[in-house]
Amino acid sequence: MALLGLTALLGAGIFLAVTQQPPRSASGSERIVLAAETVPHASPVWVAQAKGYFRKHGPQVEIREFESGRTALATMLNREGIDLCTAAQTPVISHSFTRDDYAIIGGMVYSDRDVKLLARRDRGVHAPQELKGRTVGITRGSSGHFFLSLFLACHGLELADVQTTDMEATRLTGALLEGQVDAIATWEPHIYQARSALRDQAVLLPSSDIYREDFYFIARKDFIRRHPRALERFLRAIEMSQRFILENGRDAREVVRRRLQVDGATLDATWDDFHFTLFLDQSILLSLEDEARWAIDNRLTDATRVPNYLDYIYADALKAVKPEAVTIVGKEDWP
């Protein structure tokens, strides 16, 4: 069964909108439960939490940690109790063929250098063409999976030319070190950690500017309709956090290092790969449409038509916080 069809089945029967109001904090402010991926991409979340920006702007934010945006989004959609999550664009499209009960409320970071392909020299991989017939570790249905497809196409290959092994991103480094796979296509800090461990046997294949990875805040539509002001206040806290990151890079990295328990060298080596800013631009729609066509062409879904991704964008909260950041053409206000 296609992966995306399986995802739909796993979520069957639990698409009913939650009608209860969320619990309130002791101060009476609304509460948001946020499912966040434990990676540096989500630095605005970790800084906002550490610096007290959520407390300053409200609402009360409870953070639940996940290993990938794929898992965070699937959990939010298929279980009650999570209102908002962080994820890149590929998980967004993977659910869009079967449901439309969620929407992006804002991008918080983008990068064209975050997702990379690392191979083992001692497995005979020195150049992109030598991936043919090799085993590549990916997180299926993630940005790493889509990136691998783009990378191979740039070098005259197809997904069918390689064997792929699906696992959570946190396991990919170990799989490469143990020889379970010949290469991995994933995001930082996993690439840096694997490259450091393999040393001379690591081959980082050139891949800059192939793919712009976006990292979004995504909310359940039922929560959006009931609590639009809470989302505005949440984004104001994130905007304050991003200003701190831009103006105090070293201090921000230290906050993230302590929060995620990663070494400073890893953050220093990858920090400049990220552009921290709130945005809802036209590139989001183009990227979602391109990836949806890719999923259809590669039979990752039984769907045959690309959804209208304007229906998966909620711009009103970001317009209230940072109107200049909303440049999507044709997007009307929320009904």
mmCIF file with all atom_site columns, C-alpha atoms in Angstrom, residues 112-281:
data_model
loop_
_atom_site.group_PDB
_atom_site.id
_atom_site.type_symbol
_atom_site.label_atom_id
_atom_site.label_alt_id
_atom_site.label_comp_id
_atom_site.label_asym_id
_atom_site.label_entity_id
_atom_site.label_seq_id
_atom_site.pdbx_PDB_ins_code
_atom_site.Cartn_x
_atom_site.Cartn_y
_atom_site.Cartn_z
_atom_site.occupancy
_atom_site.B_iso_or_equiv
_atom_site.pdbx_formal_charge
_atom_site.auth_seq_id
_atom_site.auth_comp_id
_atom_site.auth_asym_id
_atom_site.auth_atom_id
_atom_site.pdbx_PDB_model_num
ATOM 1   C CA . ASP A 1 112 ? 18.829  25.983 0.717   1.00 0.00 ? 112 ASP A CA 1
ATOM 2   C CA . ARG A 1 113 ? 21.767  24.245 2.413   1.00 0.00 ? 113 ARG A CA 1
ATOM 3   C CA . ASP A 1 114 ? 20.216  22.336 5.291   1.00 0.00 ? 114 ASP A CA 1
ATOM 4   C CA . VAL A 1 115 ? 19.307  19.074 3.558   1.00 0.00 ? 115 VAL A CA 1
ATOM 5   C CA . LYS A 1 116 ? 22.353  17.214 2.227   1.00 0.00 ? 116 LYS A CA 1
ATOM 6   C CA . LEU A 1 117 ? 23.533  13.852 0.931   1.00 0.00 ? 117 LEU A CA 1
ATOM 7   C CA . LEU A 1 118 ? 26.432  12.139 2.694   1.00 0.00 ? 118 LEU A CA 1
ATOM 8   C CA . ALA A 1 119 ? 27.994  8.897  1.427   1.00 0.00 ? 119 ALA A CA 1
ATOM 9   C CA . ARG A 1 120 ? 30.688  6.455  2.552   1.00 0.00 ? 120 ARG A CA 1
ATOM 10  C CA . ARG A 1 121 ? 33.881  6.528  0.504   1.00 0.00 ? 121 ARG A CA 1
ATOM 11  C CA . ASP A 1 122 ? 34.737  2.955  1.496   1.00 0.00 ? 122 ASP A CA 1
ATOM 12  C CA . ARG A 1 123 ? 31.463  1.796  -0.117  1.00 0.00 ? 123 ARG A CA 1
ATOM 13  C CA . GLY A 1 124 ? 32.730  3.045  -3.466  1.00 0.00 ? 124 GLY A CA 1
ATOM 14  C CA . VAL A 1 125 ? 30.715  6.265  -3.582  1.00 0.00 ? 125 VAL A CA 1
ATOM 15  C CA . HIS A 1 126 ? 32.818  9.241  -4.639  1.00 0.00 ? 126 HIS A CA 1
ATOM 16  C CA . ALA A 1 127 ? 30.455  10.994 -7.064  1.00 0.00 ? 127 ALA A CA 1
ATOM 17  C CA . PRO A 1 128 ? 26.664  11.272 -7.529  1.00 0.00 ? 128 PRO A CA 1
ATOM 18  C CA . GLN A 1 129 ? 26.526  8.772  -10.406 1.00 0.00 ? 129 GLN A CA 1
ATOM 19  C CA . GLU A 1 130 ? 28.045  6.097  -8.150  1.00 0.00 ? 130 GLU A CA 1
ATOM 20  C CA . LEU A 1 131 ? 24.878  6.083  -6.025  1.00 0.00 ? 131 LEU A CA 1
ATOM 21  C CA . LYS A 1 132 ? 23.242  3.849  -8.637  1.00 0.00 ? 132 LYS A CA 1
ATOM 22  C CA . GLY A 1 133 ? 22.438  0.512  -7.054  1.00 0.00 ? 133 GLY A CA 1
ATOM 23  C CA . ARG A 1 134 ? 23.393  1.731  -3.572  1.00 0.00 ? 134 ARG A CA 1
ATOM 24  C CA . THR A 1 135 ? 21.257  1.868  -0.429  1.00 0.00 ? 135 THR A CA 1
ATOM 25  C CA . VAL A 1 136 ? 20.324  5.358  0.788   1.00 0.00 ? 136 VAL A CA 1
ATOM 26  C CA . GLY A 1 137 ? 18.815  6.010  4.202   1.00 0.00 ? 137 GLY A CA 1
ATOM 27  C CA . ILE A 1 138 ? 15.909  8.470  4.255   1.00 0.00 ? 138 ILE A CA 1
ATOM 28  C CA . THR A 1 139 ? 12.934  9.445  6.370   1.00 0.00 ? 139 THR A CA 1
ATOM 29  C CA . ARG A 1 140 ? 10.179  8.511  3.945   1.00 0.00 ? 140 ARG A CA 1
ATOM 30  C CA . GLY A 1 141 ? 7.683   11.266 3.244   1.00 0.00 ? 141 GLY A CA 1
ATOM 31  C CA . SER A 1 142 ? 10.083  13.927 4.589   1.00 0.00 ? 142 SER A CA 1
ATOM 32  C CA . SER A 1 143 ? 12.067  16.729 2.976   1.00 0.00 ? 143 SER A CA 1
ATOM 33  C CA . GLY A 1 144 ? 15.067  14.375 2.853   1.00 0.00 ? 144 GLY A CA 1
ATOM 34  C CA . HIS A 1 145 ? 13.093  11.980 0.666   1.00 0.00 ? 145 HIS A CA 1
ATOM 35  C CA . PHE A 1 146 ? 12.065  14.736 -1.758  1.00 0.00 ? 146 PHE A CA 1
ATOM 36  C CA . PHE A 1 147 ? 15.582  16.159 -1.779  1.00 0.00 ? 147 PHE A CA 1
ATOM 37  C CA . LEU A 1 148 ? 17.031  12.761 -2.742  1.00 0.00 ? 148 LEU A CA 1
ATOM 38  C CA . SER A 1 149 ? 14.713  12.656 -5.747  1.00 0.00 ? 149 SER A CA 1
ATOM 39  C CA . LEU A 1 150 ? 15.781  16.141 -6.853  1.00 0.00 ? 150 LEU A CA 1
ATOM 40  C CA . PHE A 1 151 ? 19.451  15.337 -6.312  1.00 0.00 ? 151 PHE A CA 1
ATOM 41  C CA . LEU A 1 152 ? 19.285  12.180 -8.395  1.00 0.00 ? 152 LEU A CA 1
ATOM 42  C CA . ALA A 1 153 ? 17.413  13.956 -11.191 1.00 0.00 ? 153 ALA A CA 1
ATOM 43  C CA . CYS A 1 154 ? 20.099  16.644 -11.308 1.00 0.00 ? 154 CYS A CA 1
ATOM 44  C CA . HIS A 1 155 ? 22.618  13.884 -12.037 1.00 0.00 ? 155 HIS A CA 1
ATOM 45  C CA . GLY A 1 156 ? 20.647  11.872 -14.552 1.00 0.00 ? 156 GLY A CA 1
ATOM 46  C CA . LEU A 1 157 ? 19.331  9.276  -12.103 1.00 0.00 ? 157 LEU A CA 1
ATOM 47  C CA . GLU A 1 158 ? 15.916  8.344  -10.676 1.00 0.00 ? 158 GLU A CA 1
ATOM 48  C CA . LEU A 1 159 ? 14.661  7.081  -7.331  1.00 0.00 ? 159 LEU A CA 1
ATOM 49  C CA . ALA A 1 160 ? 14.328  3.661  -8.934  1.00 0.00 ? 160 ALA A CA 1
ATOM 50  C CA . ASP A 1 161 ? 18.108  3.620  -9.440  1.00 0.00 ? 161 ASP A CA 1
ATOM 51  C CA . VAL A 1 162 ? 18.754  3.383  -5.683  1.00 0.00 ? 162 VAL A CA 1
ATOM 52  C CA . GLN A 1 163 ? 17.451  1.315  -2.799  1.00 0.00 ? 163 GLN A CA 1
ATOM 53  C CA . THR A 1 164 ? 15.951  3.387  0.017   1.00 0.00 ? 164 THR A CA 1
ATOM 54  C CA . THR A 1 165 ? 15.662  2.475  3.687   1.00 0.00 ? 165 THR A CA 1
ATOM 55  C CA . ASP A 1 166 ? 13.106  4.365  5.790   1.00 0.00 ? 166 ASP A CA 1
ATOM 56  C CA . MET A 1 167 ? 13.879  5.381  9.388   1.00 0.00 ? 167 MET A CA 1
ATOM 57  C CA . GLU A 1 168 ? 13.550  8.363  11.700  1.00 0.00 ? 168 GLU A CA 1
ATOM 58  C CA . ALA A 1 169 ? 16.173  11.030 11.069  1.00 0.00 ? 169 ALA A CA 1
ATOM 59  C CA . THR A 1 170 ? 17.759  10.460 14.478  1.00 0.00 ? 170 THR A CA 1
ATOM 60  C CA . ARG A 1 171 ? 18.680  6.901  13.435  1.00 0.00 ? 171 ARG A CA 1
ATOM 61  C CA . LEU A 1 172 ? 20.255  7.739  10.077  1.00 0.00 ? 172 LEU A CA 1
ATOM 62  C CA . THR A 1 173 ? 23.687  8.664  11.417  1.00 0.00 ? 173 THR A CA 1
ATOM 63  C CA . GLY A 1 174 ? 23.997  5.362  13.262  1.00 0.00 ? 174 GLY A CA 1
ATOM 64  C CA . ALA A 1 175 ? 22.812  3.420  10.208  1.00 0.00 ? 175 ALA A CA 1
ATOM 65  C CA . LEU A 1 176 ? 25.509  5.023  8.071   1.00 0.00 ? 176 LEU A CA 1
ATOM 66  C CA . LEU A 1 177 ? 28.236  4.462  10.666  1.00 0.00 ? 177 LEU A CA 1
ATOM 67  C CA . GLU A 1 178 ? 27.229  0.814  11.118  1.00 0.00 ? 178 GLU A CA 1
ATOM 68  C CA . GLY A 1 179 ? 27.195  0.171  7.371   1.00 0.00 ? 179 GLY A CA 1
ATOM 69  C CA . GLN A 1 180 ? 23.460  -0.518 7.122   1.00 0.00 ? 180 GLN A CA 1
ATOM 70  C CA . VAL A 1 181 ? 23.279  2.063  4.310   1.00 0.00 ? 181 VAL A CA 1
ATOM 71  C CA . ASP A 1 182 ? 25.788  3.457  1.837   1.00 0.00 ? 182 ASP A CA 1
ATOM 72  C CA . ALA A 1 183 ? 24.549  7.051  2.058   1.00 0.00 ? 183 ALA A CA 1
ATOM 73  C CA . ILE A 1 184 ? 21.969  9.198  3.836   1.00 0.00 ? 184 ILE A CA 1
ATOM 74  C CA . ALA A 1 185 ? 19.820  12.089 2.633   1.00 0.00 ? 185 ALA A CA 1
ATOM 75  C CA . THR A 1 186 ? 18.725  14.179 5.594   1.00 0.00 ? 186 THR A CA 1
ATOM 76  C CA . TRP A 1 187 ? 19.058  17.487 7.385   1.00 0.00 ? 187 TRP A CA 1
ATOM 77  C CA . GLU A 1 188 ? 21.357  19.028 9.951   1.00 0.00 ? 188 GLU A CA 1
ATOM 78  C CA . PRO A 1 189 ? 22.674  18.380 12.527  1.00 0.00 ? 189 PRO A CA 1
ATOM 79  C CA . HIS A 1 190 ? 22.601  14.698 11.472  1.00 0.00 ? 190 HIS A CA 1
ATOM 80  C CA . ILE A 1 191 ? 24.816  15.246 8.419   1.00 0.00 ? 191 ILE A CA 1
ATOM 81  C CA . TYR A 1 192 ? 27.446  17.114 10.410  1.00 0.00 ? 192 TYR A CA 1
ATOM 82  C CA . GLN A 1 193 ? 27.487  14.479 13.141  1.00 0.00 ? 193 GLN A CA 1
ATOM 83  C CA . ALA A 1 194 ? 27.865  11.618 10.660  1.00 0.00 ? 194 ALA A CA 1
ATOM 84  C CA . ARG A 1 195 ? 30.534  13.460 8.704   1.00 0.00 ? 195 ARG A CA 1
ATOM 85  C CA . SER A 1 196 ? 32.538  14.159 11.862  1.00 0.00 ? 196 SER A CA 1
ATOM 86  C CA . ALA A 1 197 ? 32.353  10.510 12.940  1.00 0.00 ? 197 ALA A CA 1
ATOM 87  C CA . LEU A 1 198 ? 33.331  9.076  9.543   1.00 0.00 ? 198 LEU A CA 1
ATOM 88  C CA . ARG A 1 199 ? 36.128  11.599 8.946   1.00 0.00 ? 199 ARG A CA 1
ATOM 89  C CA . ASP A 1 200 ? 38.102  10.651 5.808   1.00 0.00 ? 200 ASP A CA 1
ATOM 90  C CA . GLN A 1 201 ? 35.538  8.030  4.800   1.00 0.00 ? 201 GLN A CA 1
ATOM 91  C CA . ALA A 1 202 ? 32.775  10.661 4.500   1.00 0.00 ? 202 ALA A CA 1
ATOM 92  C CA . VAL A 1 203 ? 31.895  12.109 1.109   1.00 0.00 ? 203 VAL A CA 1
ATOM 93  C CA . LEU A 1 204 ? 29.581  15.130 1.145   1.00 0.00 ? 204 LEU A CA 1
ATOM 94  C CA . LEU A 1 205 ? 28.114  15.244 -2.340  1.00 0.00 ? 205 LEU A CA 1
ATOM 95  C CA . PRO A 1 206 ? 27.633  18.779 -3.738  1.00 0.00 ? 206 PRO A CA 1
ATOM 96  C CA . SER A 1 207 ? 24.010  19.836 -3.428  1.00 0.00 ? 207 SER A CA 1
ATOM 97  C CA . SER A 1 208 ? 23.616  23.545 -2.599  1.00 0.00 ? 208 SER A CA 1
ATOM 98  C CA . ASP A 1 209 ? 20.738  25.455 -4.217  1.00 0.00 ? 209 ASP A CA 1
ATOM 99  C CA . ILE A 1 210 ? 18.894  22.283 -5.274  1.00 0.00 ? 210 ILE A CA 1
ATOM 100 C CA . TYR A 1 211 ? 16.114  22.667 -2.733  1.00 0.00 ? 211 TYR A CA 1
ATOM 101 C CA . ARG A 1 212 ? 14.796  25.411 -0.460  1.00 0.00 ? 212 ARG A CA 1
ATOM 102 C CA . GLU A 1 213 ? 13.596  23.751 2.710   1.00 0.00 ? 213 GLU A CA 1
ATOM 103 C CA . ASP A 1 214 ? 10.921  25.690 4.581   1.00 0.00 ? 214 ASP A CA 1
ATOM 104 C CA . PHE A 1 215 ? 10.000  25.110 8.188   1.00 0.00 ? 215 PHE A CA 1
ATOM 105 C CA . TYR A 1 216 ? 6.444   26.037 9.154   1.00 0.00 ? 216 TYR A CA 1
ATOM 106 C CA . PHE A 1 217 ? 4.077   26.434 12.039  1.00 0.00 ? 217 PHE A CA 1
ATOM 107 C CA . ILE A 1 218 ? 0.971   24.401 11.193  1.00 0.00 ? 218 ILE A CA 1
ATOM 108 C CA . ALA A 1 219 ? -2.298  24.535 13.119  1.00 0.00 ? 219 ALA A CA 1
ATOM 109 C CA . ARG A 1 220 ? -5.499  22.547 13.214  1.00 0.00 ? 220 ARG A CA 1
ATOM 110 C CA . LYS A 1 221 ? -8.249  24.504 11.476  1.00 0.00 ? 221 LYS A CA 1
ATOM 111 C CA . ASP A 1 222 ? -10.674 23.984 14.320  1.00 0.00 ? 222 ASP A CA 1
ATOM 112 C CA . PHE A 1 223 ? -8.169  25.658 16.658  1.00 0.00 ? 223 PHE A CA 1
ATOM 113 C CA . ILE A 1 224 ? -7.634  28.508 14.163  1.00 0.00 ? 224 ILE A CA 1
ATOM 114 C CA . ARG A 1 225 ? -11.356 29.244 13.995  1.00 0.00 ? 225 ARG A CA 1
ATOM 115 C CA . ARG A 1 226 ? -11.784 29.285 17.763  1.00 0.00 ? 226 ARG A CA 1
ATOM 116 C CA . HIS A 1 227 ? -8.562  31.021 18.786  1.00 0.00 ? 227 HIS A CA 1
ATOM 117 C CA . PRO A 1 228 ? -7.210  33.393 16.101  1.00 0.00 ? 228 PRO A CA 1
ATOM 118 C CA . ARG A 1 229 ? -5.991  35.922 18.698  1.00 0.00 ? 229 ARG A CA 1
ATOM 119 C CA . ALA A 1 230 ? -4.015  33.241 20.505  1.00 0.00 ? 230 ALA A CA 1
ATOM 120 C CA . LEU A 1 231 ? -2.147  32.500 17.266  1.00 0.00 ? 231 LEU A CA 1
ATOM 121 C CA . GLU A 1 232 ? -1.397  36.204 16.803  1.00 0.00 ? 232 GLU A CA 1
ATOM 122 C CA . ARG A 1 233 ? 0.095   36.391 20.275  1.00 0.00 ? 233 ARG A CA 1
ATOM 123 C CA . PHE A 1 234 ? 2.085   33.220 19.610  1.00 0.00 ? 234 PHE A CA 1
ATOM 124 C CA . LEU A 1 235 ? 3.575   34.700 16.427  1.00 0.00 ? 235 LEU A CA 1
ATOM 125 C CA . ARG A 1 236 ? 4.418   37.953 18.242  1.00 0.00 ? 236 ARG A CA 1
ATOM 126 C CA . ALA A 1 237 ? 6.496   35.927 20.684  1.00 0.00 ? 237 ALA A CA 1
ATOM 127 C CA . ILE A 1 238 ? 8.206   34.156 17.781  1.00 0.00 ? 238 ILE A CA 1
ATOM 128 C CA . GLU A 1 239 ? 8.913   37.491 16.064  1.00 0.00 ? 239 GLU A CA 1
ATOM 129 C CA . MET A 1 240 ? 10.562  38.754 19.244  1.00 0.00 ? 240 MET A CA 1
ATOM 130 C CA . SER A 1 241 ? 12.566  35.533 19.440  1.00 0.00 ? 241 SER A CA 1
ATOM 131 C CA . GLN A 1 242 ? 13.791  35.923 15.871  1.00 0.00 ? 242 GLN A CA 1
ATOM 132 C CA . ARG A 1 243 ? 14.930  39.475 16.529  1.00 0.00 ? 243 ARG A CA 1
ATOM 133 C CA . PHE A 1 244 ? 16.933  38.160 19.461  1.00 0.00 ? 244 PHE A CA 1
ATOM 134 C CA . ILE A 1 245 ? 18.486  35.460 17.251  1.00 0.00 ? 245 ILE A CA 1
ATOM 135 C CA . LEU A 1 246 ? 19.526  37.994 14.605  1.00 0.00 ? 246 LEU A CA 1
ATOM 136 C CA . GLU A 1 247 ? 20.921  40.479 17.110  1.00 0.00 ? 247 GLU A CA 1
ATOM 137 C CA . ASN A 1 248 ? 22.476  38.028 19.576  1.00 0.00 ? 248 ASN A CA 1
ATOM 138 C CA . GLY A 1 249 ? 23.623  35.048 17.533  1.00 0.00 ? 249 GLY A CA 1
ATOM 139 C CA . ARG A 1 250 ? 26.131  33.696 20.028  1.00 0.00 ? 250 ARG A CA 1
ATOM 140 C CA . ASP A 1 251 ? 23.724  33.904 22.961  1.00 0.00 ? 251 ASP A CA 1
ATOM 141 C CA . ALA A 1 252 ? 20.960  32.324 20.858  1.00 0.00 ? 252 ALA A CA 1
ATOM 142 C CA . ARG A 1 253 ? 23.205  29.413 19.929  1.00 0.00 ? 253 ARG A CA 1
ATOM 143 C CA . GLU A 1 254 ? 24.002  28.880 23.592  1.00 0.00 ? 254 GLU A CA 1
ATOM 144 C CA . VAL A 1 255 ? 20.275  28.729 24.411  1.00 0.00 ? 255 VAL A CA 1
ATOM 145 C CA . VAL A 1 256 ? 19.747  26.145 21.668  1.00 0.00 ? 256 VAL A CA 1
ATOM 146 C CA . ARG A 1 257 ? 22.856  24.170 22.646  1.00 0.00 ? 257 ARG A CA 1
ATOM 147 C CA . ARG A 1 258 ? 21.631  23.801 26.224  1.00 0.00 ? 258 ARG A CA 1
ATOM 148 C CA . ARG A 1 259 ? 18.043  23.080 25.218  1.00 0.00 ? 259 ARG A CA 1
ATOM 149 C CA . LEU A 1 260 ? 18.872  20.384 22.662  1.00 0.00 ? 260 LEU A CA 1
ATOM 150 C CA . GLN A 1 261 ? 22.039  19.090 24.337  1.00 0.00 ? 261 GLN A CA 1
ATOM 151 C CA . VAL A 1 262 ? 24.116  19.435 21.156  1.00 0.00 ? 262 VAL A CA 1
ATOM 152 C CA . ASP A 1 263 ? 27.752  20.447 21.045  1.00 0.00 ? 263 ASP A CA 1
ATOM 153 C CA . GLY A 1 264 ? 28.722  23.991 20.173  1.00 0.00 ? 264 GLY A CA 1
ATOM 154 C CA . ALA A 1 265 ? 30.849  22.928 17.199  1.00 0.00 ? 265 ALA A CA 1
ATOM 155 C CA . THR A 1 266 ? 27.810  21.411 15.511  1.00 0.00 ? 266 THR A CA 1
ATOM 156 C CA . LEU A 1 267 ? 25.770  24.585 15.890  1.00 0.00 ? 267 LEU A CA 1
ATOM 157 C CA . ASP A 1 268 ? 28.626  26.833 14.809  1.00 0.00 ? 268 ASP A CA 1
ATOM 158 C CA . ALA A 1 269 ? 29.172  24.757 11.672  1.00 0.00 ? 269 ALA A CA 1
ATOM 159 C CA . THR A 1 270 ? 25.528  24.780 10.577  1.00 0.00 ? 270 THR A CA 1
ATOM 160 C CA . TRP A 1 271 ? 23.998  27.966 12.026  1.00 0.00 ? 271 TRP A CA 1
ATOM 161 C CA . ASP A 1 272 ? 24.565  30.133 8.945   1.00 0.00 ? 272 ASP A CA 1
ATOM 162 C CA . ASP A 1 273 ? 22.640  27.644 6.818   1.00 0.00 ? 273 ASP A CA 1
ATOM 163 C CA . PHE A 1 274 ? 19.396  29.017 8.273   1.00 0.00 ? 274 PHE A CA 1
ATOM 164 C CA . HIS A 1 275 ? 17.487  32.241 7.569   1.00 0.00 ? 275 HIS A CA 1
ATOM 165 C CA . PHE A 1 276 ? 15.317  32.995 10.589  1.00 0.00 ? 276 PHE A CA 1
ATOM 166 C CA . THR A 1 277 ? 12.331  35.135 9.629   1.00 0.00 ? 277 THR A CA 1
ATOM 167 C CA . LEU A 1 278 ? 8.550   34.919 9.603   1.00 0.00 ? 278 LEU A CA 1
ATOM 168 C CA . PHE A 1 279 ? 7.180   34.603 6.077   1.00 0.00 ? 279 PHE A CA 1
ATOM 169 C CA . LEU A 1 280 ? 4.295   33.505 3.880   1.00 0.00 ? 280 LEU A CA 1
ATOM 170 C CA . ASP A 1 281 ? 5.575   33.994 0.329   1.00 0.00 ? 281 ASP A CA 1
#
